[in-house]
Coordinates of C-alpha atoms in Angstrom, one line a residue:
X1 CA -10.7 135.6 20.7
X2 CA -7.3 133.9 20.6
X3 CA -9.4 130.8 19.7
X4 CA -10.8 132.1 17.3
X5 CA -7.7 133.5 15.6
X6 CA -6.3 130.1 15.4
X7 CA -8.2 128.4 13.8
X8 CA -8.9 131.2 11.2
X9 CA -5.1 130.9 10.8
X10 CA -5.0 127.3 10.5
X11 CA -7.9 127.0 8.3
X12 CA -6.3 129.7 6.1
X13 CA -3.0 128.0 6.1
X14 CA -4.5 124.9 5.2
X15 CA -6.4 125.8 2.1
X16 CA -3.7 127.8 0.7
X17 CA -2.0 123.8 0.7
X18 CA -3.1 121.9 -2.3
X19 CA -3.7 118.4 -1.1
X20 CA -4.1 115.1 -2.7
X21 CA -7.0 113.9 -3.3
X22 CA -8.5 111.4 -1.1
X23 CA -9.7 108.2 -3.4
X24 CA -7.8 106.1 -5.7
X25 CA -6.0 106.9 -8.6
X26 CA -8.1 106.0 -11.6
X27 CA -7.0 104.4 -15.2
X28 CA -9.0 103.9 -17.9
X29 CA -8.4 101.0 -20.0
X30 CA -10.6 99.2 -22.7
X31 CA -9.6 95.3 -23.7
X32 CA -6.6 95.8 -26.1
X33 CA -4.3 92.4 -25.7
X34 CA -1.5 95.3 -24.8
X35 CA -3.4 96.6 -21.8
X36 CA -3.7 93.0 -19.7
X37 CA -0.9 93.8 -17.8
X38 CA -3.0 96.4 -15.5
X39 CA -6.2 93.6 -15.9
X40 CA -4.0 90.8 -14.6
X41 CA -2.9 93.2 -11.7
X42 CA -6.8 94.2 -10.9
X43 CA -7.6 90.3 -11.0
X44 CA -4.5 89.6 -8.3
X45 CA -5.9 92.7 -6.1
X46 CA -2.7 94.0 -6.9
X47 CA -3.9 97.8 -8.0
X48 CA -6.5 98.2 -4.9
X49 CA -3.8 97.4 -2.3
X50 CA -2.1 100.4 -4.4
X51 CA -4.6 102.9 -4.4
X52 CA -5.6 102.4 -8.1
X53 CA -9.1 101.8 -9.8
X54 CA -9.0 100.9 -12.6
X55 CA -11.8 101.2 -15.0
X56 CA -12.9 99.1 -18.3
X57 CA -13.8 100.7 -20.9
X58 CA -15.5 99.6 -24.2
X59 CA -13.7 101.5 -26.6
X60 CA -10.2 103.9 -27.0
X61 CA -12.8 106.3 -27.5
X62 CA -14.9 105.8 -24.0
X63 CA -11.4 105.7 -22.3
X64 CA -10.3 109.1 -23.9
X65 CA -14.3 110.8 -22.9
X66 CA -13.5 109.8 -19.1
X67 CA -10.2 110.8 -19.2
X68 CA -11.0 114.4 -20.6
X69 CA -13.4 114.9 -18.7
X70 CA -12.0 114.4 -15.6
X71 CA -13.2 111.0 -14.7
X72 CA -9.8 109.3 -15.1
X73 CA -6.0 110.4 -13.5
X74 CA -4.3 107.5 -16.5
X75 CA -5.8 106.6 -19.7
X76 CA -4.5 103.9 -21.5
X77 CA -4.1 104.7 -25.7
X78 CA -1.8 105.1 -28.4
X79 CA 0.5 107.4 -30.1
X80 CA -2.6 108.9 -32.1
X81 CA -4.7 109.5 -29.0
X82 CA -2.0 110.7 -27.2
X83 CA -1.4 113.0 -29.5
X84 CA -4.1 114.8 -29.7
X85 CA -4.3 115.1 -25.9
X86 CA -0.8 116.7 -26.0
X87 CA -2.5 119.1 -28.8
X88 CA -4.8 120.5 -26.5
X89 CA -2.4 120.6 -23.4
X90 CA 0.0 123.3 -22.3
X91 CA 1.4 120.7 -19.9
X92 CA 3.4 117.8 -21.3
X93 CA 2.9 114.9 -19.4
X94 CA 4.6 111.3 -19.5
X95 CA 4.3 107.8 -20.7
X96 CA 4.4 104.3 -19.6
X97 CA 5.2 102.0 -22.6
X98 CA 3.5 99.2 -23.1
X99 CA 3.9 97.7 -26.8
X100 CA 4.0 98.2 -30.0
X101 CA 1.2 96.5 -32.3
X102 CA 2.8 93.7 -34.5
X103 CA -0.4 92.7 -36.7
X104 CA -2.9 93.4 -33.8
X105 CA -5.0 96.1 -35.5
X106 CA -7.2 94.8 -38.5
X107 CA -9.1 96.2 -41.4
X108 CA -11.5 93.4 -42.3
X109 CA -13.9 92.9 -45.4
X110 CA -16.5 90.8 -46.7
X111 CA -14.7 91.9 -50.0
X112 CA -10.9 91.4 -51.4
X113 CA -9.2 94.6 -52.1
X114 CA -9.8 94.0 -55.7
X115 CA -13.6 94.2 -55.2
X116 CA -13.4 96.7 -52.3
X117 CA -11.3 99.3 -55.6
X118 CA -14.6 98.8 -57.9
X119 CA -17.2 99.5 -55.3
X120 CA -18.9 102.9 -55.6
X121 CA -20.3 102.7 -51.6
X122 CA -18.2 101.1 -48.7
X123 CA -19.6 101.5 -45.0
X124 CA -16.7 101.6 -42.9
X125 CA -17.2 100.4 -38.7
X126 CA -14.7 102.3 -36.9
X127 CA -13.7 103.9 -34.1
X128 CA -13.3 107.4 -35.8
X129 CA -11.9 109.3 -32.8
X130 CA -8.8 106.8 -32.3
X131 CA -6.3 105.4 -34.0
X132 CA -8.7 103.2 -36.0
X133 CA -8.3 106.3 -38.3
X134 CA -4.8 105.9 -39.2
X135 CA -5.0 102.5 -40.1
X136 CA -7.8 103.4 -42.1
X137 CA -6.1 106.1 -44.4
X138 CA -3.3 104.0 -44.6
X139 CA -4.9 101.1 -46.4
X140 CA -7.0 103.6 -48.3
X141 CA -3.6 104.8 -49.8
X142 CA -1.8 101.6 -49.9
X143 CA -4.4 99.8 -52.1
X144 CA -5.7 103.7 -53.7
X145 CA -9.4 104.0 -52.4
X146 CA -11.2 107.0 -52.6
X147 CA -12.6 109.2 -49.8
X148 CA -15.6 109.5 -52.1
X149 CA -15.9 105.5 -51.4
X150 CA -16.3 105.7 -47.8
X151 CA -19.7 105.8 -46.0
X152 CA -17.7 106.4 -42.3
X153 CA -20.0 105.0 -39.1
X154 CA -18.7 106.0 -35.9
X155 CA -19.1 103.0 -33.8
X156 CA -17.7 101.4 -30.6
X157 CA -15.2 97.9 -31.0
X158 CA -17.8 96.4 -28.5
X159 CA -21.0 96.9 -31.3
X160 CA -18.7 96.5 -33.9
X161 CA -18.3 92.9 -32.7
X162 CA -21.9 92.3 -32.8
X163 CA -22.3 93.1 -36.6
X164 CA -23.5 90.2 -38.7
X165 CA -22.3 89.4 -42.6
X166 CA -23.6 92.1 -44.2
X167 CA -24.5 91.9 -47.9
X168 CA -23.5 95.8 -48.7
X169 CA -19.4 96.3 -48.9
X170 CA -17.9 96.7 -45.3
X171 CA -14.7 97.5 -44.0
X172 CA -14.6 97.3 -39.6
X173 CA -11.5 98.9 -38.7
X174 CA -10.9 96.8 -35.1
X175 CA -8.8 94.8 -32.8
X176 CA -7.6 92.3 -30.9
X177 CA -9.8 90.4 -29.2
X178 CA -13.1 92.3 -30.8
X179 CA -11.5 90.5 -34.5
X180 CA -12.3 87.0 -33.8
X181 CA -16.4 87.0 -33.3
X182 CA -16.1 88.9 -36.9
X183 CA -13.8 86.7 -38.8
X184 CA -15.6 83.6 -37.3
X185 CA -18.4 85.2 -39.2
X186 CA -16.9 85.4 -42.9
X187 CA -15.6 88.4 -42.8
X188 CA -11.6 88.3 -43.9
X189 CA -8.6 90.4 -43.2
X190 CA -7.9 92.1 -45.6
X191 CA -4.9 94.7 -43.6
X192 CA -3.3 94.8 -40.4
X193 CA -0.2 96.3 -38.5
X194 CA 2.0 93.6 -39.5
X195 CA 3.1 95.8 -42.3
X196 CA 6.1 97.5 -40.6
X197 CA 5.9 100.7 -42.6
X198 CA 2.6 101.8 -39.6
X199 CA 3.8 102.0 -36.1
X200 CA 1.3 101.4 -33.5
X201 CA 2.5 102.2 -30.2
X202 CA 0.4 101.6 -26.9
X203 CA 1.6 103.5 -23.7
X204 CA -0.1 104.4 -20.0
X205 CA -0.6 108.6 -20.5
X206 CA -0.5 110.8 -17.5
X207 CA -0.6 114.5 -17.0
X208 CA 1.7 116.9 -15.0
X209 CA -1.5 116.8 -12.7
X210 CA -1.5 113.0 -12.5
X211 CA 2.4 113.2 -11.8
X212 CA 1.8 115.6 -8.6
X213 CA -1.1 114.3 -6.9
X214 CA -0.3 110.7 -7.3
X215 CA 3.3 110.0 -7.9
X216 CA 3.8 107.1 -5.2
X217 CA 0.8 105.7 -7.3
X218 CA 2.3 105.9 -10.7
X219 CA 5.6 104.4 -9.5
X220 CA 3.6 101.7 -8.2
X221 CA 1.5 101.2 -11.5
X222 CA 5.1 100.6 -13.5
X223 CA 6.6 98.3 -10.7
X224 CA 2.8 96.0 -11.1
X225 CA 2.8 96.3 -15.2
X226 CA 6.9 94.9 -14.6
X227 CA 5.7 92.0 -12.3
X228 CA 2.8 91.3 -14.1
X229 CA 4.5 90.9 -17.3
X230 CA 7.5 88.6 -15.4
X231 CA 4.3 86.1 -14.8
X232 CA 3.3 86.4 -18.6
X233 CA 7.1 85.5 -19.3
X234 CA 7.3 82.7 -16.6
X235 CA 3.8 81.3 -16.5
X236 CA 1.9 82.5 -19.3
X237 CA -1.1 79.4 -18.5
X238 CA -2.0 81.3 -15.1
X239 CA -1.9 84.6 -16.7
X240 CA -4.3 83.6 -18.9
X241 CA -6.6 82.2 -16.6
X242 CA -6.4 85.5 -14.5
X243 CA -7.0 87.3 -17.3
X244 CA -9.8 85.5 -19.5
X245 CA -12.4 86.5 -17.6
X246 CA -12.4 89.8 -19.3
X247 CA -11.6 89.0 -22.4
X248 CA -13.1 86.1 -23.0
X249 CA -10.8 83.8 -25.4
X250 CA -12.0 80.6 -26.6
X251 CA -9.4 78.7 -25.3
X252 CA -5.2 78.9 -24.3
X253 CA -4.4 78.9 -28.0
X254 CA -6.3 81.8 -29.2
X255 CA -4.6 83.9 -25.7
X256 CA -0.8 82.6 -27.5
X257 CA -1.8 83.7 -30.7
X258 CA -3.2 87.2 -29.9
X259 CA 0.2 87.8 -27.8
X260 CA 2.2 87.3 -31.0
X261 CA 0.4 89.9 -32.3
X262 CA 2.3 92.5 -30.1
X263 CA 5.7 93.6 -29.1
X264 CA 6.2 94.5 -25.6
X265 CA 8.6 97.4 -25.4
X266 CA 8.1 97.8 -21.7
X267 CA 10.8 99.3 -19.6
X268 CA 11.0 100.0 -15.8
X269 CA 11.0 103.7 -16.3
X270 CA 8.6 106.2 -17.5
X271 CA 8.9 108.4 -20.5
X272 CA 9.1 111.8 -20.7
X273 CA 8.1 113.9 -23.7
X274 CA 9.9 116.8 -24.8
X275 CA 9.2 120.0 -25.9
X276 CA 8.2 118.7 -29.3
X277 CA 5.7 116.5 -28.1
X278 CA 7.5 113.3 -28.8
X279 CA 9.3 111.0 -26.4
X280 CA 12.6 111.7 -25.6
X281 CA 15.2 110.8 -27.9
X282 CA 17.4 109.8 -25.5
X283 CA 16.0 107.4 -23.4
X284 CA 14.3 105.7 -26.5
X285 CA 15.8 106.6 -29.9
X286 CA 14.2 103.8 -31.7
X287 CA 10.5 104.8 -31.1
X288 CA 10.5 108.6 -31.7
X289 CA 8.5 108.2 -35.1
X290 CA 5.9 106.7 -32.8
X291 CA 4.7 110.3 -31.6
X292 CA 5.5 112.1 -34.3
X293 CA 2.3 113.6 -36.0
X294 CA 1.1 111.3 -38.5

C-alpha cells in the first residue's frame, strides 16, 4: 500500500510540473539573403550540437502556416508578419534582429510604370499573406495605380520564380535570390526597398512559450547568428560556399551583390516588445517605426 501511495504521489507531483519538451527547438526560415546567418550555422552543424532544427521553407507565408500551427518554436519574418502574430497574441513575445532590407524586395514588370498607369488588367504574383503586401500598396500609391487595376494571385516566391515572360501586364512582388531567374528573363524592376521612405525589417520572432521551454536554446541561436555573421565579416568567400548550396547563386559576385542589398542591424541581445506592440524604445530608438502598424 505504501508503494503504491508513492508512486501515485510522485506521478502526481510530476505532472503538475510542466516540463520541456524533449526534441529540438524548431525555426522556420525560407531563403531571404537576411536569414543565411541561421543556414550557414545548419551547414557548420552548429544548430544540431544546439538543440535547434531548423526548417526551410519556400515562402514567408509557409514559414508563418508552420509556425501557427504549432510546427515551429522561431519563425523567421518581418515587421509585417510579426505584426499580425502579435495581433492575435495576448502574450508579447521577443525579437532577434537581423536586418533591415536596403533594395532587397522588388516589384518587377514586363512594363514601365508609364505603361503599367494605362493598363485596364495587371496580374500581380505575390505573396499576399506577407509583407509582399506592403510593398505592393506602396508602389500602387507612389506611381497612383488603381485597386481596380489589380488582378491579385496568391502565389509562393518559389513558383513565382518559375513564371515565364508573359505577354499580359505583370507585376511579381518578390525577393532576393527568387529576383534573378525573373529579371534574367526580361522582366525589369520597376520598385524596390531602396527607397528609404519603406522600412523592411527582418527579425527571429519567438513567443513567451518559446522563451520558457527553450531559453538556453534561444541564447544559443543569438550567440551562432553573432559568430556566423563575424565569418561573413572576416571571410565572406567561405561563407558563401557554406551557404550556396541552398541558395544557389550563380557565382561569388552575384552572393556580394545580394548582401549590399541589406543592412544588418544585428545586436547581441534580444528585443523585447512593449505593451504597444513595438520594440522597445529604449534599447533601439532608431527602429521603432519598423513595428508600428503600417
Amino acid at each position: 500500500m505504501k508503494t503504491i501511495l508513492l508512486l501515485v504521489f510522485f506521478a502526481l507531483m510530476f505532472s503538475g510540473c510542466e516540463s520541456k519538451p524533449n526534441r529540438p527547438m524548431v525555426v522556420s526560415a525560407n531563403l531571404w539573403i537576411g536569414y543565411s546567418p541561421l543556414y550557414y550555422a545548419e551547414k557548420k552543424g552548429w544548430l544540431r550540437e544546439s538543440n535547434i532544427k531548423l526548417v526551410r521553407t519556400v515562402s514567408l507565408g509557409e514559414s508563418l502556416e508552420l509556425f501557427n500551427g504549432g510546427h515551429s518554436d522561431m519563425v523567421c519574418a518581418t515587421q509585417y508578419e510579426i505584426q499580425k502574430i502579435q495581433n492575435a497574441q495576448s502574450e508579447l513575445g521577443s525579437v532577434i534582429l537581423l536586418d533591415r532590407s536596403n533594395g532587397g524586395d522588388f516589384v518587377l514588370s514586363n512594363r514601365t510604370v508609364d505603361e503599367l498607369k494605362s493598363e485596364q488588367k495587371i496580374n500581380v504574383y505575390l505573396e499576399v499573406e506577407s509583407v509582399n503586401t506592403l510593398l505592393l500598396k506602396y508602389f500602387m500609391d507612389k506611381h497612383t495605380l488603381k485597386p481596380s487595376q489589380m488582378n491579385m494571385i496568391d502565389s509562393s516566391q518559389a513558383l513565382n520564380a518559375r513564371l515565364s515572360m508573359k505577354k499580359e501586364a505583370t507585376i511579381i512582388v518578390t525577393y532576393d535570390p527568387y529576383n534573378i531567374k525573373l529579371i534574367k528573363r526580361g522582366y525589369k524592376e520597376v520598385g524596390s526597398t531602396k527607397d528609404r521612405e519603406l522600412l523592411v525589417v527582418d527579425a527571429i520572432y519567438a513567443p513567451t512559450k518559446t522563451e520558457k521551454n527553450f531559453s538556453k536554446e534561444m541564447a544559443e541561436l543569438n550567440r551562432l547568428v553573432y559568430k556566423s555573421l563575424e565569418v561573413l565579416k572576416s571571410n565572406p568567400k567561405e561563407y558563401f560556399e557554406a551557404i550556396n548550396s541552398y541558395y544557389g547563386y550563380d557565382n561569388y559576385t552575384a552572393f556580394e551583390e545580394a548582401t549590399k542589398l541589406i543592412e544588418w542591424i544585428y545586436s547581441d541581445h534580444t528585443v523585447v516588445f512593449n505593451k504597444h506592440n513595438e520594440m522597445s524604445q529604449s534599447k533601439l530608438p532608431n527602429l521603432i517605426e519598423a513595428f508600428k502598424d503600417k
